[in-house]
CSV table of C-alpha atoms and ligand atoms in Angstrom, one decimal:
chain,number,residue,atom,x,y,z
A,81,UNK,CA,7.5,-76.4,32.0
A,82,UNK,CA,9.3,-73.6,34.4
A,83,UNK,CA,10.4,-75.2,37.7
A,84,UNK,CA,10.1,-73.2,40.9
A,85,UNK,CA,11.3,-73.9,44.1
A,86,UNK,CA,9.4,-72.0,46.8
A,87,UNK,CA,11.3,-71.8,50.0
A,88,UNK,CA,8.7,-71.1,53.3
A,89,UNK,CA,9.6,-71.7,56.9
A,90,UNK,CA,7.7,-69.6,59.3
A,91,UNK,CA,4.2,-69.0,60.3
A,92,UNK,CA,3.1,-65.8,58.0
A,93,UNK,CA,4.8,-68.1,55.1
A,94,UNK,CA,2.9,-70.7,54.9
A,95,UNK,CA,-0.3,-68.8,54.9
A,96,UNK,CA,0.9,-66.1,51.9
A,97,UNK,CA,2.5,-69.4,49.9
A,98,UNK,CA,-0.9,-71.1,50.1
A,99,UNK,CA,-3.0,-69.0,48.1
A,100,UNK,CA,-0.1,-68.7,45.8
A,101,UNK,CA,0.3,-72.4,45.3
A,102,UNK,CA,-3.8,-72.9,45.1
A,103,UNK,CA,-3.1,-70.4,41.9
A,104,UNK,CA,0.0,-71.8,40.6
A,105,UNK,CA,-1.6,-75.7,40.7
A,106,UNK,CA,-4.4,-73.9,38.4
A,107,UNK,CA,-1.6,-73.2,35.7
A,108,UNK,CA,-0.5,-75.2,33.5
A,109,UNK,CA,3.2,-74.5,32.3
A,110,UNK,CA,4.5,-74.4,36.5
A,111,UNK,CA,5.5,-76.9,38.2
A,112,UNK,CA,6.7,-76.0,42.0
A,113,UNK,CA,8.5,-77.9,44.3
A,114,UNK,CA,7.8,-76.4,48.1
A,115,UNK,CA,11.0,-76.8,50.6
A,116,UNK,CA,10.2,-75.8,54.4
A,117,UNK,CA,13.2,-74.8,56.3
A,118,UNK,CA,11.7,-76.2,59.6
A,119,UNK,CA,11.9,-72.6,61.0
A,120,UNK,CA,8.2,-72.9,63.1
A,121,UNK,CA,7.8,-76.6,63.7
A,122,UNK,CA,5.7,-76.7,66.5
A,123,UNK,CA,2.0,-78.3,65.1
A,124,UNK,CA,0.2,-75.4,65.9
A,125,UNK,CA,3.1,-73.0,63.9
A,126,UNK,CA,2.8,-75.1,60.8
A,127,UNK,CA,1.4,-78.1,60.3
A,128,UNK,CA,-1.9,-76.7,61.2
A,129,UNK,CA,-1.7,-74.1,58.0
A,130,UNK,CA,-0.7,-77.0,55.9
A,131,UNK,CA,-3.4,-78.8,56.8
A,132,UNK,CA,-6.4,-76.2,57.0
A,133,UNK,CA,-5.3,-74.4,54.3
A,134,UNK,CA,-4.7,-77.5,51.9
A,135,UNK,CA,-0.7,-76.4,51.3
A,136,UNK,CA,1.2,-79.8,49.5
A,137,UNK,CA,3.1,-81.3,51.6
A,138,UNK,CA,6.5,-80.4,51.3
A,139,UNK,CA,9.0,-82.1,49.1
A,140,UNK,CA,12.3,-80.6,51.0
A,141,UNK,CA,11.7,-80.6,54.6
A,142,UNK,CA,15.1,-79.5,56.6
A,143,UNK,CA,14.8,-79.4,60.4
A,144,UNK,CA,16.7,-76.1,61.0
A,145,UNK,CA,15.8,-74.0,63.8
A,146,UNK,CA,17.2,-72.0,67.2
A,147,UNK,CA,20.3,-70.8,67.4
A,148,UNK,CA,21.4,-67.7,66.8
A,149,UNK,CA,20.3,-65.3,63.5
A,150,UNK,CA,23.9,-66.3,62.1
A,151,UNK,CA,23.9,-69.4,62.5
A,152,UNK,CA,20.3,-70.6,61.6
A,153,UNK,CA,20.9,-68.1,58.0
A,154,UNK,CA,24.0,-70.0,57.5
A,155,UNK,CA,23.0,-73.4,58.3
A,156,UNK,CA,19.6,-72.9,55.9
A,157,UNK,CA,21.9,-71.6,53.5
A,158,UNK,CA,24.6,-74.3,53.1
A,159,UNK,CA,21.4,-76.9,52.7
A,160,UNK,CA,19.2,-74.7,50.5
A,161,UNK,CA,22.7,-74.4,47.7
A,162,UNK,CA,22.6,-78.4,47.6
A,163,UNK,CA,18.8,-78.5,47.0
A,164,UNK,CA,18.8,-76.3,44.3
A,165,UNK,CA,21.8,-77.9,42.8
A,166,UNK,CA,20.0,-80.8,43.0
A,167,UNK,CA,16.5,-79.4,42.0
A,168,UNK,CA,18.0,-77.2,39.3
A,169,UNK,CA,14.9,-75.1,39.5
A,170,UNK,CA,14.6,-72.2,36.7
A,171,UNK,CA,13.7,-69.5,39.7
A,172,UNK,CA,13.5,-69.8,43.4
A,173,UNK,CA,9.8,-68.0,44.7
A,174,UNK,CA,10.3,-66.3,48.9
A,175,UNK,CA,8.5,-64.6,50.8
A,176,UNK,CA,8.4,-61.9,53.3
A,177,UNK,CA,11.2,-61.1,55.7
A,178,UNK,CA,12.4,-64.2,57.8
A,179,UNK,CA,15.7,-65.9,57.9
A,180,UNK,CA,14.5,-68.3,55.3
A,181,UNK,CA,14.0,-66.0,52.9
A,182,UNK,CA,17.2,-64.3,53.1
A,183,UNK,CA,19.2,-67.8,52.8
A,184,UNK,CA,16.7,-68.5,49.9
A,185,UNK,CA,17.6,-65.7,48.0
A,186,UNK,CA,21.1,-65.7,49.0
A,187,UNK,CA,21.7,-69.2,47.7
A,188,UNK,CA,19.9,-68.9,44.5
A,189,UNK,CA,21.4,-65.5,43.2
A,190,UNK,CA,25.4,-67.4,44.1
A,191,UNK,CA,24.1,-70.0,41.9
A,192,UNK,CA,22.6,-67.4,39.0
A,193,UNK,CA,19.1,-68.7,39.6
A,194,UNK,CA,17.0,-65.9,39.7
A,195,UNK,CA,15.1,-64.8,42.6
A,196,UNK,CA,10.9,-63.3,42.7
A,197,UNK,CA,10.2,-61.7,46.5
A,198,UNK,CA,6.8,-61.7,47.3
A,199,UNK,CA,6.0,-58.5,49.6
A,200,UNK,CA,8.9,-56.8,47.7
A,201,UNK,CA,9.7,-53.2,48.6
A,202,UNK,CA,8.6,-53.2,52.7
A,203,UNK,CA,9.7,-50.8,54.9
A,204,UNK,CA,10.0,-50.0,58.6
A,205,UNK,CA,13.5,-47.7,58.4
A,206,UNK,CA,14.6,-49.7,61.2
A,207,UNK,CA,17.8,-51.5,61.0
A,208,UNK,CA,17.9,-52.7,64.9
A,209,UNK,CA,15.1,-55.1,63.1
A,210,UNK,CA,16.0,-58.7,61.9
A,211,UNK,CA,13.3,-58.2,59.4
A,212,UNK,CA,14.4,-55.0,58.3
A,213,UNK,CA,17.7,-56.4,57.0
A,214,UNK,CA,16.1,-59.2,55.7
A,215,UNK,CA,13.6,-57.6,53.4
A,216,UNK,CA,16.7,-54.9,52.1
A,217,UNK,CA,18.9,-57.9,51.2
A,218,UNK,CA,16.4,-60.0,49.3
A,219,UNK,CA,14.8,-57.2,47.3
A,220,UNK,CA,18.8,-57.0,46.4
A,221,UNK,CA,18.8,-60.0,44.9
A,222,UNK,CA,15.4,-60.6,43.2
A,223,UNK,CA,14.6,-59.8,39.5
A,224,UNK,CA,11.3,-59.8,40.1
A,225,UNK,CA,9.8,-57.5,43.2
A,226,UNK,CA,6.2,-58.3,43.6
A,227,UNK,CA,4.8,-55.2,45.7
A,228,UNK,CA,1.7,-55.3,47.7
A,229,UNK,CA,1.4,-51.6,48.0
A,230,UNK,CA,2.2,-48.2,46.2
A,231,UNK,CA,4.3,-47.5,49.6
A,232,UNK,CA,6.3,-50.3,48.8
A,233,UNK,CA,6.8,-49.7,45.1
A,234,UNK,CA,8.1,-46.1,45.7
A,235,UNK,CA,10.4,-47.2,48.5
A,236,UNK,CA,11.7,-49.5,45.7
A,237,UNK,CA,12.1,-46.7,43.6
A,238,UNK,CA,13.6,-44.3,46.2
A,239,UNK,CA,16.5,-47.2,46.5
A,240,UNK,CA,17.6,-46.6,42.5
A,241,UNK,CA,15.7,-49.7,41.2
A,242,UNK,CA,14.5,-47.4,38.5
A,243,UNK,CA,17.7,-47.9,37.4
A,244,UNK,CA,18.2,-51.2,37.7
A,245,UNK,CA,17.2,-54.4,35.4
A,246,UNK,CA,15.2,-56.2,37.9
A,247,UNK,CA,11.2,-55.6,37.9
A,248,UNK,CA,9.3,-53.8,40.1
A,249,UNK,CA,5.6,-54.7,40.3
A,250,UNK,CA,2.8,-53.5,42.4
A,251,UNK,CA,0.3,-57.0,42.0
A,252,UNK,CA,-1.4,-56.4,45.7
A,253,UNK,CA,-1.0,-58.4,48.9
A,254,UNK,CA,-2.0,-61.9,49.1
A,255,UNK,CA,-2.8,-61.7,52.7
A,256,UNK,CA,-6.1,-60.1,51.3
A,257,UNK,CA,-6.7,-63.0,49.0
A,258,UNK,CA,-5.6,-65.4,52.0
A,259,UNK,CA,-9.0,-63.5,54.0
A,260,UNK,CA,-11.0,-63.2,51.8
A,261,UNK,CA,-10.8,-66.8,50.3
A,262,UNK,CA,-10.8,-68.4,54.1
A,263,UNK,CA,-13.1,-66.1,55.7
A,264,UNK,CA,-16.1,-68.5,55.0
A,265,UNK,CA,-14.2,-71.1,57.0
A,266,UNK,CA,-14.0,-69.4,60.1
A,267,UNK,CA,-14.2,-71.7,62.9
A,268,UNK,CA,-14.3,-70.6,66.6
A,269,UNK,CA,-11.5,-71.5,68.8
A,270,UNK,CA,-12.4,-74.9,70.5
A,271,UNK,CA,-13.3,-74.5,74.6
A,272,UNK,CA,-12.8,-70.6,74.3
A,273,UNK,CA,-15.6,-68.3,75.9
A,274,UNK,CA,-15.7,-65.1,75.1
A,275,UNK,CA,-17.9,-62.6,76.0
A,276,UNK,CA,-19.1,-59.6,73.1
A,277,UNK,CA,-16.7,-56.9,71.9
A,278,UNK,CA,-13.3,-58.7,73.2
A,279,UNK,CA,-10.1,-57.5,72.1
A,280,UNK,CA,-7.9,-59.5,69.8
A,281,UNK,CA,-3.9,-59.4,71.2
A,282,UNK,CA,-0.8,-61.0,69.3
A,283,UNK,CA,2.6,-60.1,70.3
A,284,UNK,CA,5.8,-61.8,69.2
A,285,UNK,CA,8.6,-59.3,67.4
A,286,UNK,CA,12.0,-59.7,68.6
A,287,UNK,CA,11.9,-55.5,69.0
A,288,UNK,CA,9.3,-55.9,71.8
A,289,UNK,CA,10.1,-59.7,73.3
A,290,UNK,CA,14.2,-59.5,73.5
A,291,UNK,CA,13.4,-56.2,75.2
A,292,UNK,CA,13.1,-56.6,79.3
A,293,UNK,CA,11.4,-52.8,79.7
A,294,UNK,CA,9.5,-53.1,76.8
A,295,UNK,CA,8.5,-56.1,77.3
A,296,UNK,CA,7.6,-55.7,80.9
A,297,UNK,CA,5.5,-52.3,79.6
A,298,UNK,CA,3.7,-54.2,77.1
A,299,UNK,CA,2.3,-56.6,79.6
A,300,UNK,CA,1.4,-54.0,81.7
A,301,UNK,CA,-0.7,-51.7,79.1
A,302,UNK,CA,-2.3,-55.3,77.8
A,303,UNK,CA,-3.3,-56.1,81.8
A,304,UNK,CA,-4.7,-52.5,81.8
A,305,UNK,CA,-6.7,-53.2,78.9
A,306,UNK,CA,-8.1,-55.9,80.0
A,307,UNK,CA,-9.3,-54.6,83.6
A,308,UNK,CA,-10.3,-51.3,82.1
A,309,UNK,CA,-11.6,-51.9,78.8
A,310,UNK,CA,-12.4,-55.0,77.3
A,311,UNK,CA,-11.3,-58.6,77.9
A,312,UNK,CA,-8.2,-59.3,76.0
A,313,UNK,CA,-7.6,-62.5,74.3
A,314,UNK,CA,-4.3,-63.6,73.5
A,315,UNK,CA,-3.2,-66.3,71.4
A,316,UNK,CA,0.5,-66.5,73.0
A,317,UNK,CA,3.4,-66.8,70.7
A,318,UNK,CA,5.9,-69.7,71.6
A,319,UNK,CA,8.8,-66.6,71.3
A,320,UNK,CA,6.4,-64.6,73.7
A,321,UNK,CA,5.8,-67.1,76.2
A,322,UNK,CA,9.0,-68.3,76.9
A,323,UNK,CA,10.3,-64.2,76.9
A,324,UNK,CA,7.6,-63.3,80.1
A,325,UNK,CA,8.4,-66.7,81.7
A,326,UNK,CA,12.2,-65.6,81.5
A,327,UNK,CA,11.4,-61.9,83.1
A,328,UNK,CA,8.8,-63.4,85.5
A,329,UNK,CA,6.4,-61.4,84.4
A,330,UNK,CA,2.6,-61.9,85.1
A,331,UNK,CA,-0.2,-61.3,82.4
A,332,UNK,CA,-4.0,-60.8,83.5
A,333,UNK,CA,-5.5,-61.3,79.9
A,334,UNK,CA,-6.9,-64.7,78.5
A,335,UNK,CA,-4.0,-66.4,76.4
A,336,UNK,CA,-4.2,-69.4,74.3
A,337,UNK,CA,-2.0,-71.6,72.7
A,338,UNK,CA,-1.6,-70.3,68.7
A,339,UNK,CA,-4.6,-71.0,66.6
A,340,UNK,CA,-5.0,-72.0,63.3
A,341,UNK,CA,-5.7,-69.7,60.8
A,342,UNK,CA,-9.5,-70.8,60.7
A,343,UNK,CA,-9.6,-69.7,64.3
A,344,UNK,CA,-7.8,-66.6,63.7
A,345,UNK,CA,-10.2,-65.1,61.3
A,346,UNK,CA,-12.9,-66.0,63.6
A,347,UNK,CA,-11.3,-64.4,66.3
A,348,UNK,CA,-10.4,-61.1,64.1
A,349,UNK,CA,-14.3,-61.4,62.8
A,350,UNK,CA,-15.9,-61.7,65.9
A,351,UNK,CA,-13.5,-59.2,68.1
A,352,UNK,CA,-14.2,-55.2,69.0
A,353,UNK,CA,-10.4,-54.1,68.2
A,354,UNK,CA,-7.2,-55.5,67.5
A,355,UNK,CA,-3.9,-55.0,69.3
A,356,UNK,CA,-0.8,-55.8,67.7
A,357,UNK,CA,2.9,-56.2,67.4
A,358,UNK,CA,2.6,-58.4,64.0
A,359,UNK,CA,2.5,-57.2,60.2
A,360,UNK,CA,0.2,-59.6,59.0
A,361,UNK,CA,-2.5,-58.8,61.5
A,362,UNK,CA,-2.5,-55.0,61.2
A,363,UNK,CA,-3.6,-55.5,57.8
A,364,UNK,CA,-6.1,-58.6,58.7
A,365,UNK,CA,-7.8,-55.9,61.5
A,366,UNK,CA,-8.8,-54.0,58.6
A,367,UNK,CA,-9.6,-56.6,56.1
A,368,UNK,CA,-12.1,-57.9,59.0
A,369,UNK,CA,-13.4,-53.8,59.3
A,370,UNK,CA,-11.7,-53.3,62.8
A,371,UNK,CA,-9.5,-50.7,64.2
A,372,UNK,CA,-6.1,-51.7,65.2
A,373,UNK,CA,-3.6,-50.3,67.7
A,374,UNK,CA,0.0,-51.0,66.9
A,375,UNK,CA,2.6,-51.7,69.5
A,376,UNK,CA,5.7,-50.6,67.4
A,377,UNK,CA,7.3,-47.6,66.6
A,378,UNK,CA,7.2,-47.7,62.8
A,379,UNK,CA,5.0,-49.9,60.4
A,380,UNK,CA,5.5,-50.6,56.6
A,381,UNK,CA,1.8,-50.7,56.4
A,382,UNK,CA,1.7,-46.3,56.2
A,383,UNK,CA,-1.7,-45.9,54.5
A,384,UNK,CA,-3.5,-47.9,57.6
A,385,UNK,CA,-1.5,-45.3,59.4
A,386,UNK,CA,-2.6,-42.3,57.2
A,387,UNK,CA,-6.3,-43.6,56.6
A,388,UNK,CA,-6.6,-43.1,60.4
A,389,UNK,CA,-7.8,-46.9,61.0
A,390,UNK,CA,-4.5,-47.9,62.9
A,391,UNK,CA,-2.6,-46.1,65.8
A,392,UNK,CA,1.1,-46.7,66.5
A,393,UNK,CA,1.6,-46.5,70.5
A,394,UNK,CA,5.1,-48.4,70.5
A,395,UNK,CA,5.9,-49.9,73.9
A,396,UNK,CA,4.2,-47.6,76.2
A,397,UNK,CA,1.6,-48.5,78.8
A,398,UNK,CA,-0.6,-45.4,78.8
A,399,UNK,CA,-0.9,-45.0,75.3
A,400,UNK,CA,-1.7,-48.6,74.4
A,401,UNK,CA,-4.4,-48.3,77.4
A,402,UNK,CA,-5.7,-44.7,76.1
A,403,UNK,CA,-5.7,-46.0,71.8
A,404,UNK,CA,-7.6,-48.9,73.3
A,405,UNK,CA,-10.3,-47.1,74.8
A,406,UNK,CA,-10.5,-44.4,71.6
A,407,UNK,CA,-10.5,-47.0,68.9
A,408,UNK,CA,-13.1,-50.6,70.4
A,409,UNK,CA,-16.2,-51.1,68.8
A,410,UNK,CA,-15.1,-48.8,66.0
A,411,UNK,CA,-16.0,-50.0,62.3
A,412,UNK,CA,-13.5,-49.9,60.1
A,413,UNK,CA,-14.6,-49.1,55.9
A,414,UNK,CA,-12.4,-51.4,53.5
A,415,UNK,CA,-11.3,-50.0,50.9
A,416,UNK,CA,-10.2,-53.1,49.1
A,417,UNK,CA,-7.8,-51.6,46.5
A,418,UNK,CA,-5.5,-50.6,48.9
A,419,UNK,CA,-4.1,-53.9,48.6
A,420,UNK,CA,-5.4,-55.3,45.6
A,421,UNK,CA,-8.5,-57.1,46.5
A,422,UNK,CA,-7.9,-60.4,46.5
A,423,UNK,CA,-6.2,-60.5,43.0
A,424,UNK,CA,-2.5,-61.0,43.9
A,425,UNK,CA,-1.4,-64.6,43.8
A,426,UNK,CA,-3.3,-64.4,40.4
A,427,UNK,CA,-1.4,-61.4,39.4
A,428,UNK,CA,2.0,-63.2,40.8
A,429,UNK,CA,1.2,-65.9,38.8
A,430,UNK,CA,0.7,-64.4,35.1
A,431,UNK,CA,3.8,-62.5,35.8
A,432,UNK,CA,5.7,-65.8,36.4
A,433,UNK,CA,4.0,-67.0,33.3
A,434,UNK,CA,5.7,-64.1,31.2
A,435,UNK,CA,8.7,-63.7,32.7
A,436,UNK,CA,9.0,-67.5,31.5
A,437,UNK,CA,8.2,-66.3,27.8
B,777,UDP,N1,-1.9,-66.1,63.0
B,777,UDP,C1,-2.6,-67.4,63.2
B,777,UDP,N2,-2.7,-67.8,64.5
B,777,UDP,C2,-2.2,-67.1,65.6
B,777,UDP,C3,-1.6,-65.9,65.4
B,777,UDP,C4,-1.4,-65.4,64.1
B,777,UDP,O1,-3.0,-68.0,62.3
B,777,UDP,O2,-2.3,-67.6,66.7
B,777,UDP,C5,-1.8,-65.6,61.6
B,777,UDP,C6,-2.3,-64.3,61.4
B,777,UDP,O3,-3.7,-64.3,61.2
B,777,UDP,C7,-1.5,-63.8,60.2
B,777,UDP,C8,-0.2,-64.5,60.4
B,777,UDP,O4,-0.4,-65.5,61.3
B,777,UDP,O5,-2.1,-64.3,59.0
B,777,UDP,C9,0.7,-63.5,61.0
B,777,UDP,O6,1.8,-64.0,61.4
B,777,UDP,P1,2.8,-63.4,62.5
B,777,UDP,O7,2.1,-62.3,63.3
B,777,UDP,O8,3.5,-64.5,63.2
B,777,UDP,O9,3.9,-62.7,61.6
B,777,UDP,P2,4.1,-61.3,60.9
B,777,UDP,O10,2.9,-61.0,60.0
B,777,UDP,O11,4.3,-60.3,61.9
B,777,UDP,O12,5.3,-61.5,60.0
């Protein structure tokens, strides 16, 4: 029986690990053990994915969050070392590109356990990002780098891991299977009205909420929006919130608390264009058929980019107001083997399987 300890701790975590977990519970041969670094604790951060999405419970739960990005790494990594001495799991499974999955993979590869890295091989070419670093580090340490995209395979490749002993593998992004498996649970947001062809808005990266002017434009283009185009509805990151509290600045659109992920594919099924600061959600715009305006400078999700369904306009007022206006209402063709169709945490699975042999 191979023992793996998946480590998860933030919002886009627990959604990815669920649909990897449903697949790994239909196996016989794995046994996991799930450890939640407390990063998002808030109820409607995580508790509400474990429990609309059917997640286990987790067996480790550490409370570490705040602080700075030193010290939360650190802290999650001095308690991670002791679980998996404890656990003495055969490989330790992260995902994505938060503090917890850099002390995940940190701790393991000290302690020779090896290390798989789900959305392997991501990109932006931004190191003033937390995530950037993140992601270069862990793909460092895994031996297996389970890819969600050719993009990310050949970035992989263009880093020398040719040439290394560790595997590269392009298995799709489980994000898709995440959609497409919960689609037919979509459930509308309770007490929200919204009228037809309303704009879906997230906004939480550290790039655009630790930056005043940014920031401050951002708010501004989204208030725009909404006067001039389409209602905008908002589900307001706990980051995001406290970050226009602290600049005292005002926002016109409809926010919400954070939804669950039932509510969130209702919202991105029922909306006229998505506007976006998150990773995840550029990808779920076009799983759902909709445009999606970008406000970043770079993505790692290029072939939205190239296949024209998703504009970058970074942090600037008149070009998030103009892309708005160009891309509402417009349908959006998925082409489904972009990222795998649904087949990922399958293919992530079978791979565990051999790599066990
Ligand atoms: N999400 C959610 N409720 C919300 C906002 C986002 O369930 O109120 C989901 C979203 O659909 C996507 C994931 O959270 O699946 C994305 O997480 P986030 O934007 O926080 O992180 P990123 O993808 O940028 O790492």
């Amino acid at each position: 029986m191979q023992r793996i300890l998946t480590i998860i701790g933030a919002r886009p975590q627990f959604i990815k690990a669920s649909v990897v977990s449903r697949a790994i519970k239909q196996t016989s041969g794995i046994e996991e053990v799930l450890l939640h670094t407390g990063q998002h604790f808030d109820a409607n951060m995580s508790a509400v994915f474990f429990d609309q999405l059917g997640i286990p419970r987790p067996d480790i739960q550490l409370d570490i969050h705040g602080g700075s990005h030193g010290a939360m790494t650190g802290r999650m990594l001095a308690e991670i070392e002791q679980v998996i001495i404890d656990q003495k799991p055969d490989r330790v499974m992260v995902y994505g590109d938060t503090n917890s999955t850099l002390a995940g993979a940190l701790a393991a590869a000290k302690l020779h356990v090896p290390v798989a890295h789900v959305e392997a091989g991501l990109r932006s070419f931004n190191m003033a990002m937390p995530e950037e670093i993140n992601r270069i580090l862990t793909d460092q340490i895994s031996d297996l780098l389970f890819c969600p995209t050719a993009t990310a395979v050949r970035n992989l490749e263009n880093e020398g891991f040719a040439h290394k002993p560790a595997q590269v593998l392009q298995v799709g992004d489980v994000m898709q299977d995440a959609a497409l498996f919960f689609a037919r649970r979509a459930e509308a947001p309770v007490g929200l009205d919204v009228p037809d062809a309303f704009i879906l808005a997230t906004l939480h990266r550290a790039e655009n909420t630790d930056d005043p002017q940014r920031l401050a434009a951002i708010v501004e283009g989204l208030n725009r929006v909404h006067r001039q185009v389409a209602p905008v509805v908002l589900p307001l990151h706990p980051r995001t919130r406290a970050a226009i509290e602290r600049n005292g600045l005002k926002l016109e659109v409809t926010t919400i608390d954070p939804v669950g992920y039932f509510e969130m594919v209702w919202l991105l099924d029922h909306c006229g264009l998505v506007l976006t600061d998150s990773g995840g959600v550029q990808k779920e715009a076009f799983f759902f058929g909709k445009a999606c305006v970008t406000m970043r400078d770079q993505t790692e999700w290029v072939e939205l980019v190239e296949a024209g369904v998703n504009e970058l306009v970074g942090a600037d007022q008149e070009k998030i107001a103009a892309a708005a206006e160009r891309h509402i209402g417009r349908k959006v063709k998925d082409n489904a083997h972009l990222y795998g169709g649904g087949q990922a945490a399958q293919r992530i699975v079978d791979e565990l399987v051999k790599a066990d042999l």
